[in-house]
XYZ file of C-alpha atoms in Angstrom:
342
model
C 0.000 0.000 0.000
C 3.037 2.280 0.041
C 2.737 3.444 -3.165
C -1.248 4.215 -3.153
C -0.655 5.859 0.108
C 1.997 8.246 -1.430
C 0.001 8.854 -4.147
C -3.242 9.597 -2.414
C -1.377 12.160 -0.159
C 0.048 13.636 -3.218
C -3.438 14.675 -4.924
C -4.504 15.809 -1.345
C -1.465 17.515 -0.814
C -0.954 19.645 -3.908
C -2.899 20.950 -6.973
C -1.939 18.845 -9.856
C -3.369 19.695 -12.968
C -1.157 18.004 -15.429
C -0.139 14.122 -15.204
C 3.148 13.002 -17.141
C 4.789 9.424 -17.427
C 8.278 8.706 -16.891
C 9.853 6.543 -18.995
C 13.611 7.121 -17.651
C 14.969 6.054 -14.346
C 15.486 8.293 -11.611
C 17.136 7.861 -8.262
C 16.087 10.083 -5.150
C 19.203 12.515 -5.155
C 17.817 12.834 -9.094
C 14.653 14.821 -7.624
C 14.569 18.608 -6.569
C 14.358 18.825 -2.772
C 10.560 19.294 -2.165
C 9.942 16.260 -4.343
C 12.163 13.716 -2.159
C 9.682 12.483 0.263
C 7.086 11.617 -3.223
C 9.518 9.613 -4.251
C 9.451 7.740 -6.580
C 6.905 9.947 -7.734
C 7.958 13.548 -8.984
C 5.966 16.523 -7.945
C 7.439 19.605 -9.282
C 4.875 22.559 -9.025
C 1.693 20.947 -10.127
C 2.957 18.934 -12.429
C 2.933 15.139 -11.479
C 5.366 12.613 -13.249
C 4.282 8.891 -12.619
C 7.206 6.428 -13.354
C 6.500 3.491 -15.827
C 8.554 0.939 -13.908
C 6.183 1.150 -10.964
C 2.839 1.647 -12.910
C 1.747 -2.085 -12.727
C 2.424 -2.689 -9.179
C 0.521 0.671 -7.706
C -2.236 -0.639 -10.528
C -2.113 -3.585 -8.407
C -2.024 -2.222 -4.807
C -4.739 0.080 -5.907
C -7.053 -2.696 -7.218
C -6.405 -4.835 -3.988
C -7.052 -2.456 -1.702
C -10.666 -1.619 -3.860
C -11.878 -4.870 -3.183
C -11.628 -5.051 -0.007
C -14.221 -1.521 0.770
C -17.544 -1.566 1.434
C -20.006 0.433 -0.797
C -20.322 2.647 1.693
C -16.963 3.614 2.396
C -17.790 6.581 0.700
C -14.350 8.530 1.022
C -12.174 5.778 0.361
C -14.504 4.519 -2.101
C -13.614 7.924 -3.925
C -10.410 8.178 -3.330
C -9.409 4.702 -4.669
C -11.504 4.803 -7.819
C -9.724 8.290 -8.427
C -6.842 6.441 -8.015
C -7.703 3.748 -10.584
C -8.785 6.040 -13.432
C -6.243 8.456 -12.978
C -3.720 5.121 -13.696
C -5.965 3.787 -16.252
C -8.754 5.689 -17.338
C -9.835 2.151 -19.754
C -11.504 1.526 -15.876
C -15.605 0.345 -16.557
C -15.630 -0.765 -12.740
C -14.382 2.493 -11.743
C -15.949 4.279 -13.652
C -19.421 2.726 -12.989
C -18.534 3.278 -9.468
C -17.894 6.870 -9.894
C -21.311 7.402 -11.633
C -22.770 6.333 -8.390
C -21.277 8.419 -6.369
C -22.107 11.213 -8.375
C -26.101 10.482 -8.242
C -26.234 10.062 -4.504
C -23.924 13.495 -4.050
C -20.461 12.218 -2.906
C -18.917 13.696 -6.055
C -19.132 16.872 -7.251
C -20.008 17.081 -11.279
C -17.774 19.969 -11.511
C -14.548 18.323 -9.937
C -15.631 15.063 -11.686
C -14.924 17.012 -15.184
C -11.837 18.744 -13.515
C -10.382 15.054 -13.147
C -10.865 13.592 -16.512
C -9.308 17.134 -18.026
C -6.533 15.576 -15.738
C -6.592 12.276 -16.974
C -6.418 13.640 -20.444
C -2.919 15.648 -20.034
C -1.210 12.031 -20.752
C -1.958 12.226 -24.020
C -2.391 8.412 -24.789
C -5.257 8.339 -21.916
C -6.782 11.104 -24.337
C -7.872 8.562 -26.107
C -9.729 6.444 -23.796
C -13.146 5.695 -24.959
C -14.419 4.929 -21.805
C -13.015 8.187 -20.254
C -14.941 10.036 -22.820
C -18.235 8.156 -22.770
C -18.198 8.838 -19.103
C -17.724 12.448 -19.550
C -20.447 12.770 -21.765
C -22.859 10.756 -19.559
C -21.951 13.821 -16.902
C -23.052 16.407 -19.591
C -25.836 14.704 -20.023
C -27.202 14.178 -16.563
C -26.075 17.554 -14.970
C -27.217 20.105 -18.217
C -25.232 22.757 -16.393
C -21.989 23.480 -19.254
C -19.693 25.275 -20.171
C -19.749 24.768 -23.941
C -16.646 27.034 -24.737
C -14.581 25.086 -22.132
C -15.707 22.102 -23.954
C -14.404 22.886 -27.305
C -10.755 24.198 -26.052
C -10.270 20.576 -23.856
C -11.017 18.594 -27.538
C -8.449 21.126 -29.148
C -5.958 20.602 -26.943
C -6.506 16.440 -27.203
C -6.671 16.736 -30.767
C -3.246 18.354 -30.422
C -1.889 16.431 -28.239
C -2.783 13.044 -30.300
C -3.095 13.119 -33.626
C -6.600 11.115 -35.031
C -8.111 11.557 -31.531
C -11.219 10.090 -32.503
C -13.082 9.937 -29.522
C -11.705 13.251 -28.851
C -13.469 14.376 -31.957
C -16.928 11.963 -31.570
C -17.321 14.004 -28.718
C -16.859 17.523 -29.781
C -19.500 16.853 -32.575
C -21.918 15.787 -29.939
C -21.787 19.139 -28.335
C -22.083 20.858 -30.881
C -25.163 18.616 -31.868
C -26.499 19.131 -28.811
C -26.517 23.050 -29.776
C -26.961 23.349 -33.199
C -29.910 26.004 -32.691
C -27.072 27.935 -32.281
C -26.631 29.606 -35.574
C -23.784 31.389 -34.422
C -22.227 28.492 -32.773
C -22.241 26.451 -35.682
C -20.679 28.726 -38.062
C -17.800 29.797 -35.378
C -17.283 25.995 -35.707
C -17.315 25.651 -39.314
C -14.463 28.353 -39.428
C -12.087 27.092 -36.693
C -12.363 23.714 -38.629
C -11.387 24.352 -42.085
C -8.799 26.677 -40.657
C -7.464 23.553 -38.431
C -7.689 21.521 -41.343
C -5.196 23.815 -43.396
C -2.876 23.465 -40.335
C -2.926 19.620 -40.349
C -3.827 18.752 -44.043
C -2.826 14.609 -43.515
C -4.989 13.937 -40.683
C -8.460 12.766 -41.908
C -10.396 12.616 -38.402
C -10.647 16.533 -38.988
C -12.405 16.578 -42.166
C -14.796 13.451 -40.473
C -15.417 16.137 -38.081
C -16.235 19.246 -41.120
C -18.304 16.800 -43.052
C -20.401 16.399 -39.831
C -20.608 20.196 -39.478
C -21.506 20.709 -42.532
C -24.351 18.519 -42.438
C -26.296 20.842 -40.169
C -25.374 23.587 -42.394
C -28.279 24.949 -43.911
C -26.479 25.289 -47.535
C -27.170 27.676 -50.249
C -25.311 28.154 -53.910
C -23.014 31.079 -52.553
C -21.666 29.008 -49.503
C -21.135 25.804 -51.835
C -19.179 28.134 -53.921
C -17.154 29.501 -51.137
C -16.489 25.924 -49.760
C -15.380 24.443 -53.350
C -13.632 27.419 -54.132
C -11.081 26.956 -50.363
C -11.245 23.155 -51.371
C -9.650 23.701 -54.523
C -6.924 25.884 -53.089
C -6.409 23.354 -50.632
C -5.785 20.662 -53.457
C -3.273 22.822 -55.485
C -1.322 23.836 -52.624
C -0.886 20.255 -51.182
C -0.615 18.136 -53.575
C -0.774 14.150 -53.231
C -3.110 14.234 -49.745
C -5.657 11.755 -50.730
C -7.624 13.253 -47.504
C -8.802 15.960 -49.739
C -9.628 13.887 -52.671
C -11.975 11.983 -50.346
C -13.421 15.106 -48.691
C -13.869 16.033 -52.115
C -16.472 12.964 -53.092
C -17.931 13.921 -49.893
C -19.057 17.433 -51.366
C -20.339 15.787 -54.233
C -22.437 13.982 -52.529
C -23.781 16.452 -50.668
C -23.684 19.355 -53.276
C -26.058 17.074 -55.649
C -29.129 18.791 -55.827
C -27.592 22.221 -55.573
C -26.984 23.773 -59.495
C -25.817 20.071 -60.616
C -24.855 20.604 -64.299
C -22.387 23.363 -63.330
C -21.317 22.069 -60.135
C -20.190 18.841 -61.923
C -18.984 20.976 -65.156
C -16.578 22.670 -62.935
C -15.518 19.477 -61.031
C -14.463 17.762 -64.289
C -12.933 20.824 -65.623
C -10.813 21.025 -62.121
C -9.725 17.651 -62.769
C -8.453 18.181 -65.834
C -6.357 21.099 -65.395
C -5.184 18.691 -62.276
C -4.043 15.922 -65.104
C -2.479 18.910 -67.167
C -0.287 20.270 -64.336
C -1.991 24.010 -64.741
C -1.835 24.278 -60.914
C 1.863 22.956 -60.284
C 3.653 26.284 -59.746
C 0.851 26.824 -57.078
C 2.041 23.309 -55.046
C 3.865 24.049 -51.546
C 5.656 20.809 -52.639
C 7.688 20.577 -55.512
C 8.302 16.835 -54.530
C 7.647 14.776 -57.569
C 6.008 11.920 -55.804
C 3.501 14.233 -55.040
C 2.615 15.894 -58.104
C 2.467 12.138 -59.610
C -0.016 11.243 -56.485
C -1.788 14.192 -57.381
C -2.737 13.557 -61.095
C -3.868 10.087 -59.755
C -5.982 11.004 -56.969
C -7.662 13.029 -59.903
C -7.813 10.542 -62.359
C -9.849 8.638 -59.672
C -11.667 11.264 -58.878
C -12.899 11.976 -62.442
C -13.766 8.115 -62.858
C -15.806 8.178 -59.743
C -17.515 11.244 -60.602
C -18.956 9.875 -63.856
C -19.992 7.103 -62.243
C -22.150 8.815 -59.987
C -23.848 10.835 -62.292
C -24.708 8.171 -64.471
C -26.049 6.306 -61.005
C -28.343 9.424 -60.232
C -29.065 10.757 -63.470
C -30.009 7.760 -65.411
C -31.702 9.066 -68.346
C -30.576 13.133 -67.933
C -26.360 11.632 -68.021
C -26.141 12.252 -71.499
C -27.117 16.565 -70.643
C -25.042 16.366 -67.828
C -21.800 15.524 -68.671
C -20.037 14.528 -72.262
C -20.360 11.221 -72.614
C -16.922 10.838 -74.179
C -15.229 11.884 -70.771
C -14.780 8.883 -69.399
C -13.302 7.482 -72.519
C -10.519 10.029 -71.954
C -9.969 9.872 -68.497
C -9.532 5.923 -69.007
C -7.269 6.270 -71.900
C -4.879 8.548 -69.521
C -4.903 5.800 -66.862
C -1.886 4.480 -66.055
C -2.553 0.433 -66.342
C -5.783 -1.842 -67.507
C -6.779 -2.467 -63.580
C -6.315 1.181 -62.601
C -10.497 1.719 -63.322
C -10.731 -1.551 -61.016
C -9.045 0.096 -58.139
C -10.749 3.703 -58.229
C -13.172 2.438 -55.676
């Protein structure tokens, strides 16, 4: 029980708000003075580094010493479930545990959310599923939120972990949850196409546009604007098959919006793609890339007269030259590329 003992004085002891592991070994001379009787934890400021070696056995202490409370040990009861998702936030039994403590008023809503922003400064634990889905339960049963608070702790785990799904899962249900909020939405719809332009490789943040922008309320002038930054996206990062995808994505959603010219352009943009007229625009002069590039196109074009000719049926012929496809497969670079276009 040493180390559980430590730790619990620790939290009581000091204000941590950020949680690191240790992956290095460190002897107690290593450790600034005020830090020497945590050892072998390190407690500088409020910052509190948990070694790896000793992870498994305080896991262990902490689990042993869980079983042996009653239900209504309510202080340790909180105090050793802290414990056990702080280590390992994957916790259901802990969790589940925590959730009743919360309904019969032993823990705080408020401080509940100030421990899993905790939890989430490791950044792998920012990924927890479980930690997540029990945050949004709180939301849910205590409506009292701070929405803005909300959206900075999911930028900062997005950050911190790159494809932060659950991170991301649960953004979109806030904003969900308030998309009456006119305002609201659109602030969102701007901070995530400028995000997006900051990390153009990671697809779970155009997931997260394509879900804002199916609450959008969209009219011709906005699905101009959008195609026209989604272009300039495509010429000045070439070979990102993110965009390409994001990209069908519109289409599919653009349909019924001034089809004949929306798809006019789209095949016109693909060409000029094929024909390099946008390579002195590329932040990448790499010529992997550019060769990426005029295939993620080719696709593109391929798939795009296949979906016409799905939803137009008898209209294809007005819609789009029929001999297009022709070219675009006469460009392609084998006999099985048509096969793989997906």
């Amino acid at each position: 029980m040493q180390l559980y003992n430590t730790l619990i004085n620790i939290l009581e002891q000091n204000s941590i708000n950020e949680l690191g592991l240790l992956y290095f070994p460190l002897t107690q001379n290593d450790l600034p003075e005020e830090s020497r009787k945590y050892y072998p934890f390190v407690v500088v400021e409020s910052n509190l580094g948990i070694p790896t070696a000793i992870l498994a056995n305080i896991i262990k202490e902490t689990h042993e010493f869980y079983v042996t409370l009653s239900k209504n040990d309510f202080k340790e009861m909180e105090q050793v479930t802290r414990v056990m998702i702080l280590l390992k936030p994957d916790n259901y039994t802990a969790m589940n545990r925590r959730k009743e403590l919360m309904l019969s008023g032993h823990i705080n809503p408020v401080d509940e959310l100030q421990l899993l922003n905790l939890i989430f400064t490791i950044p792998k634990h920012s990924k927890s599923s479980v930690a997540w889905y029990h945050r949004q339960w709180i939301v849910t049963e205590y409506s009292s939120i701070d929405i803005d608070a909300e959206m900075r702790l999911c930028e900062m785990t997005c950050s911190t972990y790159k494809r932060n799904y659950y991170s991301w899962q649960y953004r979109c249900w806030i904003l969900v949850r308030n998309q009456q909020d006119s305002a609201r939405v659109k602030k969102e719809y701007a901070y995530i196409i400028c995000w997006i332009e900051r990390n153009v490789s990671d697809y779970s943040g155009f997931q997260y546009l394509e879900q804002v922008m199916k609450i959008i309320q969209w009219e011709t002038p906005q699905i101009e604007s959008h195609m026209e930054w989604l272009n300039n996206l495509t010429v000045k990062f070439p070979g990102h098959e993110s965009i390409w995808c994001h990209r069908r994505y519109c289409s599919y959603l653009f349909f019924e919006f001034n089809t004949k010219n929306y798809y006019i352009l789209q095949h016109q943009f693909v060409q000029d793609t094929i024909q390099n007229k946008y390579k002195k625009r590329a932040l990448s002069d790499n010529e992997d890339d550019i060769i990426l590039q005029k295939q993620f196109a080719l696709k593109f074009g391929l798939w795009l007269t296949f979906l016409e000719k799905r939803r137009c049926h008898n209209s294809y012929s007005s819609l789009v030259n029929p001999s297009l496809i022709n070219s675009y497969i006469s460009i392609a670079p084998d006999s099985k590329f048509l096969d793989r276009q997906g």
